[in-house]
PDB file of C-alpha atoms in Angstrom:
ATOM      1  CA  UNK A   1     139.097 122.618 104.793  1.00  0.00           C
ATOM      2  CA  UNK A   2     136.859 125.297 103.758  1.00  0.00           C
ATOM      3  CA  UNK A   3     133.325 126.137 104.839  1.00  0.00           C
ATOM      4  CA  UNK A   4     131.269 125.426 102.133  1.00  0.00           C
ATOM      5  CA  UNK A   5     127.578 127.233 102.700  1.00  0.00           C
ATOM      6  CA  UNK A   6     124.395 125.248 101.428  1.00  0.00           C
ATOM      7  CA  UNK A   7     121.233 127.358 100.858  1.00  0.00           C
ATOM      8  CA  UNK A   8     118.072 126.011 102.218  1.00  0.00           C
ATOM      9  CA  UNK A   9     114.775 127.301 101.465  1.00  0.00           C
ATOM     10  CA  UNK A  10     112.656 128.303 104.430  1.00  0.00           C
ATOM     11  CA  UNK A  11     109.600 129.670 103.488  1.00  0.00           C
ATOM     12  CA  UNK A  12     108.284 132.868 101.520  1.00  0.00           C
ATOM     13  CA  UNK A  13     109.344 136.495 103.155  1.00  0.00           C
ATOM     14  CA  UNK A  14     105.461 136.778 103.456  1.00  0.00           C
ATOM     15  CA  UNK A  15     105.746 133.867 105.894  1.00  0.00           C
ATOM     16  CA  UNK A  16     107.435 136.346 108.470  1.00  0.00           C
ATOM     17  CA  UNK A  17     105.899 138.933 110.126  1.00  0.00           C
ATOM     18  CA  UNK A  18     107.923 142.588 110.582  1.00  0.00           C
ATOM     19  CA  UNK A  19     109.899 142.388 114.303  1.00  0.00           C
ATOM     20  CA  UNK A  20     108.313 138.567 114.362  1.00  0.00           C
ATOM     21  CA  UNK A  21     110.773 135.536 115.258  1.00  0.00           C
ATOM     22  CA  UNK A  22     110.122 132.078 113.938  1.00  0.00           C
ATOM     23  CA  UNK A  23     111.343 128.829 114.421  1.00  0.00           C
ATOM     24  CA  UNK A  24     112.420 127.256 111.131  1.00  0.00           C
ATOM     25  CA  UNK A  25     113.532 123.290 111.126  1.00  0.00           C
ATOM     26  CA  UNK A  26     116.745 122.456 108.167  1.00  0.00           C
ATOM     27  CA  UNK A  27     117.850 118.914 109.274  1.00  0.00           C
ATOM     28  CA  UNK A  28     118.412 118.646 112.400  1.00  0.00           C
ATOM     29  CA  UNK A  29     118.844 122.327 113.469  1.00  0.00           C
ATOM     30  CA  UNK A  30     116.284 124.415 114.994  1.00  0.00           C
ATOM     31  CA  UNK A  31     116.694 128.144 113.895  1.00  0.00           C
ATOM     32  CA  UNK A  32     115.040 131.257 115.000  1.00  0.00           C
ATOM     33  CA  UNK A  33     114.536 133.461 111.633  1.00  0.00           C
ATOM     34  CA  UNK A  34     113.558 137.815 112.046  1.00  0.00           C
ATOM     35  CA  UNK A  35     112.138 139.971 110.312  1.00  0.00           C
ATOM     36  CA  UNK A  36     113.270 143.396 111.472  1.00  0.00           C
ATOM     37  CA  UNK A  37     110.804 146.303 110.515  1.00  0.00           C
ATOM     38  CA  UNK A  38     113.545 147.829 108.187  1.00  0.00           C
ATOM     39  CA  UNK A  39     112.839 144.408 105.994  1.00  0.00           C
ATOM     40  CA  UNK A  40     116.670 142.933 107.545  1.00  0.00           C
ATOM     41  CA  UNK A  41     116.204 139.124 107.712  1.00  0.00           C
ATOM     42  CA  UNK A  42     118.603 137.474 110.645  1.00  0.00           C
ATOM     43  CA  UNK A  43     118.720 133.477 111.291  1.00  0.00           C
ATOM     44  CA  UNK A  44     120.657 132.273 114.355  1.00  0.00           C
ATOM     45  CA  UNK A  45     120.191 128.937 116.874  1.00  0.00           C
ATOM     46  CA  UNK A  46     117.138 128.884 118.386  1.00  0.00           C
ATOM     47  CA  UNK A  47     118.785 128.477 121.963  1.00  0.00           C
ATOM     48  CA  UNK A  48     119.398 131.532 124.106  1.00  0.00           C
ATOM     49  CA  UNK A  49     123.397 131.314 125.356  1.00  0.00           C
ATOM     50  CA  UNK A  50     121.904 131.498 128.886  1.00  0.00           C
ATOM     51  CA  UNK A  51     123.002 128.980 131.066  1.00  0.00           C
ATOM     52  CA  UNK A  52     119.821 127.800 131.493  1.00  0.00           C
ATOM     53  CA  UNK A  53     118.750 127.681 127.603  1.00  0.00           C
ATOM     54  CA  UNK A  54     115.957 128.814 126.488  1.00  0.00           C
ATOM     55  CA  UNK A  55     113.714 129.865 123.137  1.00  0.00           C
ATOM     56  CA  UNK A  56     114.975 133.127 121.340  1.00  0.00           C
ATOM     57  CA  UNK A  57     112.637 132.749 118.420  1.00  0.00           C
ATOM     58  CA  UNK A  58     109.885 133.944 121.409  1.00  0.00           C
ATOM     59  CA  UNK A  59     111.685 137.332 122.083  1.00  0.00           C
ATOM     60  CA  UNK A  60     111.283 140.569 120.972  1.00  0.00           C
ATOM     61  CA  UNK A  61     112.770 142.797 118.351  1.00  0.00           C
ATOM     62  CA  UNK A  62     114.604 146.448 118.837  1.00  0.00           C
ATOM     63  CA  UNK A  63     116.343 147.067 115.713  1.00  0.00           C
ATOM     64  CA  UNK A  64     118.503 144.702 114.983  1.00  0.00           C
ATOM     65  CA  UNK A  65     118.263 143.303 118.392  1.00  0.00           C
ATOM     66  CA  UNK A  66     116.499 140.433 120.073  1.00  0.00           C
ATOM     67  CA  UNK A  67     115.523 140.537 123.840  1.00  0.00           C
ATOM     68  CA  UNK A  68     115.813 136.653 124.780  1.00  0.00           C
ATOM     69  CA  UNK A  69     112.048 136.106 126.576  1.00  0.00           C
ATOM     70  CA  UNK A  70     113.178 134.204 129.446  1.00  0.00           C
ATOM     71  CA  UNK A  71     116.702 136.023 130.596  1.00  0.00           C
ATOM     72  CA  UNK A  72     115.852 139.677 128.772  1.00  0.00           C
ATOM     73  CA  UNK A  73     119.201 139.620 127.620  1.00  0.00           C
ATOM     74  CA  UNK A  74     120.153 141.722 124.715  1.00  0.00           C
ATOM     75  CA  UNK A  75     121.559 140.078 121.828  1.00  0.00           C
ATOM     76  CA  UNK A  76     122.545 141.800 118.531  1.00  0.00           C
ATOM     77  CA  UNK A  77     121.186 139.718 115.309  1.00  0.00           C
ATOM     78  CA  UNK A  78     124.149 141.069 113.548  1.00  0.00           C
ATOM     79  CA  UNK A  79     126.721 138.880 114.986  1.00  0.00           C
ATOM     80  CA  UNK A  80     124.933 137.038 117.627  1.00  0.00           C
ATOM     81  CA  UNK A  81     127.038 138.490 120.722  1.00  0.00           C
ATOM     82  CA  UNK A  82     124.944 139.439 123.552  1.00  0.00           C
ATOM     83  CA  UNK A  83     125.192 142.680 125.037  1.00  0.00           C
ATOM     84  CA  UNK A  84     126.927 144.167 128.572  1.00  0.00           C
ATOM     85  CA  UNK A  85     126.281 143.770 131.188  1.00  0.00           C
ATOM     86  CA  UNK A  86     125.606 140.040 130.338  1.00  0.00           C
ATOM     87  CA  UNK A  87     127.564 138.046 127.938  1.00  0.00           C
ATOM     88  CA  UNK A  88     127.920 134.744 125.417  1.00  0.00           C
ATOM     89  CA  UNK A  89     127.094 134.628 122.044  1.00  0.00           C
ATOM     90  CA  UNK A  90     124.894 132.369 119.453  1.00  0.00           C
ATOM     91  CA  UNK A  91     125.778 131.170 116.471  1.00  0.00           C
ATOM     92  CA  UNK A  92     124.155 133.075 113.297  1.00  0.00           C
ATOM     93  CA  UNK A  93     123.431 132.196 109.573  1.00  0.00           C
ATOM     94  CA  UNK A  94     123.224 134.363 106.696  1.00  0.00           C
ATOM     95  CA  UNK A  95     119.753 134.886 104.905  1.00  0.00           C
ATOM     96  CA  UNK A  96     119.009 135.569 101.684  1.00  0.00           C
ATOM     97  CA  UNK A  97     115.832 136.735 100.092  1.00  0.00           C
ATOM     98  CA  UNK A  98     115.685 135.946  96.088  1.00  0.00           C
ATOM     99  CA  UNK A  99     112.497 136.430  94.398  1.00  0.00           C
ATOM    100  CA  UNK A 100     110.358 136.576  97.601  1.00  0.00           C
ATOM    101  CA  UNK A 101     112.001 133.173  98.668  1.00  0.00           C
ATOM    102  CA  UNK A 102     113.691 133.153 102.046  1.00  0.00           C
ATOM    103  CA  UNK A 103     116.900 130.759 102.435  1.00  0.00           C
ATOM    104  CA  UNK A 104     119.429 130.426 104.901  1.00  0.00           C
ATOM    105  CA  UNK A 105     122.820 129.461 104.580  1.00  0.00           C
ATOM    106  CA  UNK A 106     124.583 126.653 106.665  1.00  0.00           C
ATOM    107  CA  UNK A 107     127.801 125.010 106.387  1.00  0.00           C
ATOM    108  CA  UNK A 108     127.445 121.709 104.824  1.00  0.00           C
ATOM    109  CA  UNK A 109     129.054 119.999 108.058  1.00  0.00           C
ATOM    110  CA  UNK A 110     125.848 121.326 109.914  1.00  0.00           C
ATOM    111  CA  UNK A 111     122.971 119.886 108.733  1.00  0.00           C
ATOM    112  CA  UNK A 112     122.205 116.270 109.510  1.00  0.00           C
ATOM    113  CA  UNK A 113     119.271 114.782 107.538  1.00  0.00           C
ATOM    114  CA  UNK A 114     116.990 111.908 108.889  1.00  0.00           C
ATOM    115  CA  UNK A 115     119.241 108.674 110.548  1.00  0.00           C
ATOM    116  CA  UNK A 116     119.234 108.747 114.273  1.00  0.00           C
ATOM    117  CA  UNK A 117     120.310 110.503 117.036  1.00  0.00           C
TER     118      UNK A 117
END
């Protein structure tokens, strides 16, 4: 079956600070959204691939990386992979920006709305 994206809004692009994470709420997933100072918008899970979890939305930017606050392990936005010497990767979501609106894309598989847990 294919993976069909949905586009969700999440906010204005004013609503993010440049090299500023946020967390941003579509269903049931928690994202952490970036706004790089080139103007590069990244989304991935808002849950560092430490063993030991953690916040990412927290860290802080260096290009189009994110240094997870808890672990200081270097992850690249791009594609989610942390970097050497440490290693694991999160799962990332495309962004667009259309007339100043932010949205994300998720696969329509992902997002659970309301019922319970």
């Amino acid at each position: 079956m294919e993976n069909v994206l949905s586009y969700y809004p999440a906010g204005t692009l004013e609503d993010y600070g440049a090299q500023m994470g946020r967390v941003v709420h579509i269903g049931e997933l928690e994202l952490a959204v970036f706004h790089t100072s080139t103007g590069e918008m990244y989304a991935l899970d808002n849950r560092s691939p430490h063993p030991k979890g953690g916040p990412l939305a927290e860290g802080i930017i260096s290009g189009h990386f994110v240094y997870d606050p808890l672990y200081d392990w270097k992850i690249d936005l791009k594609e989610g992979q942390v970097q050497s010497p440490d290693h694991g990767q999160v799962r990332t979501y495309p962004v667009l920006v259309e007339d100043g609106t932010v949205k994300i894309g998720i696969p329509s598989e992902s997002v659970h709305t309301g019922g319970s847990r």
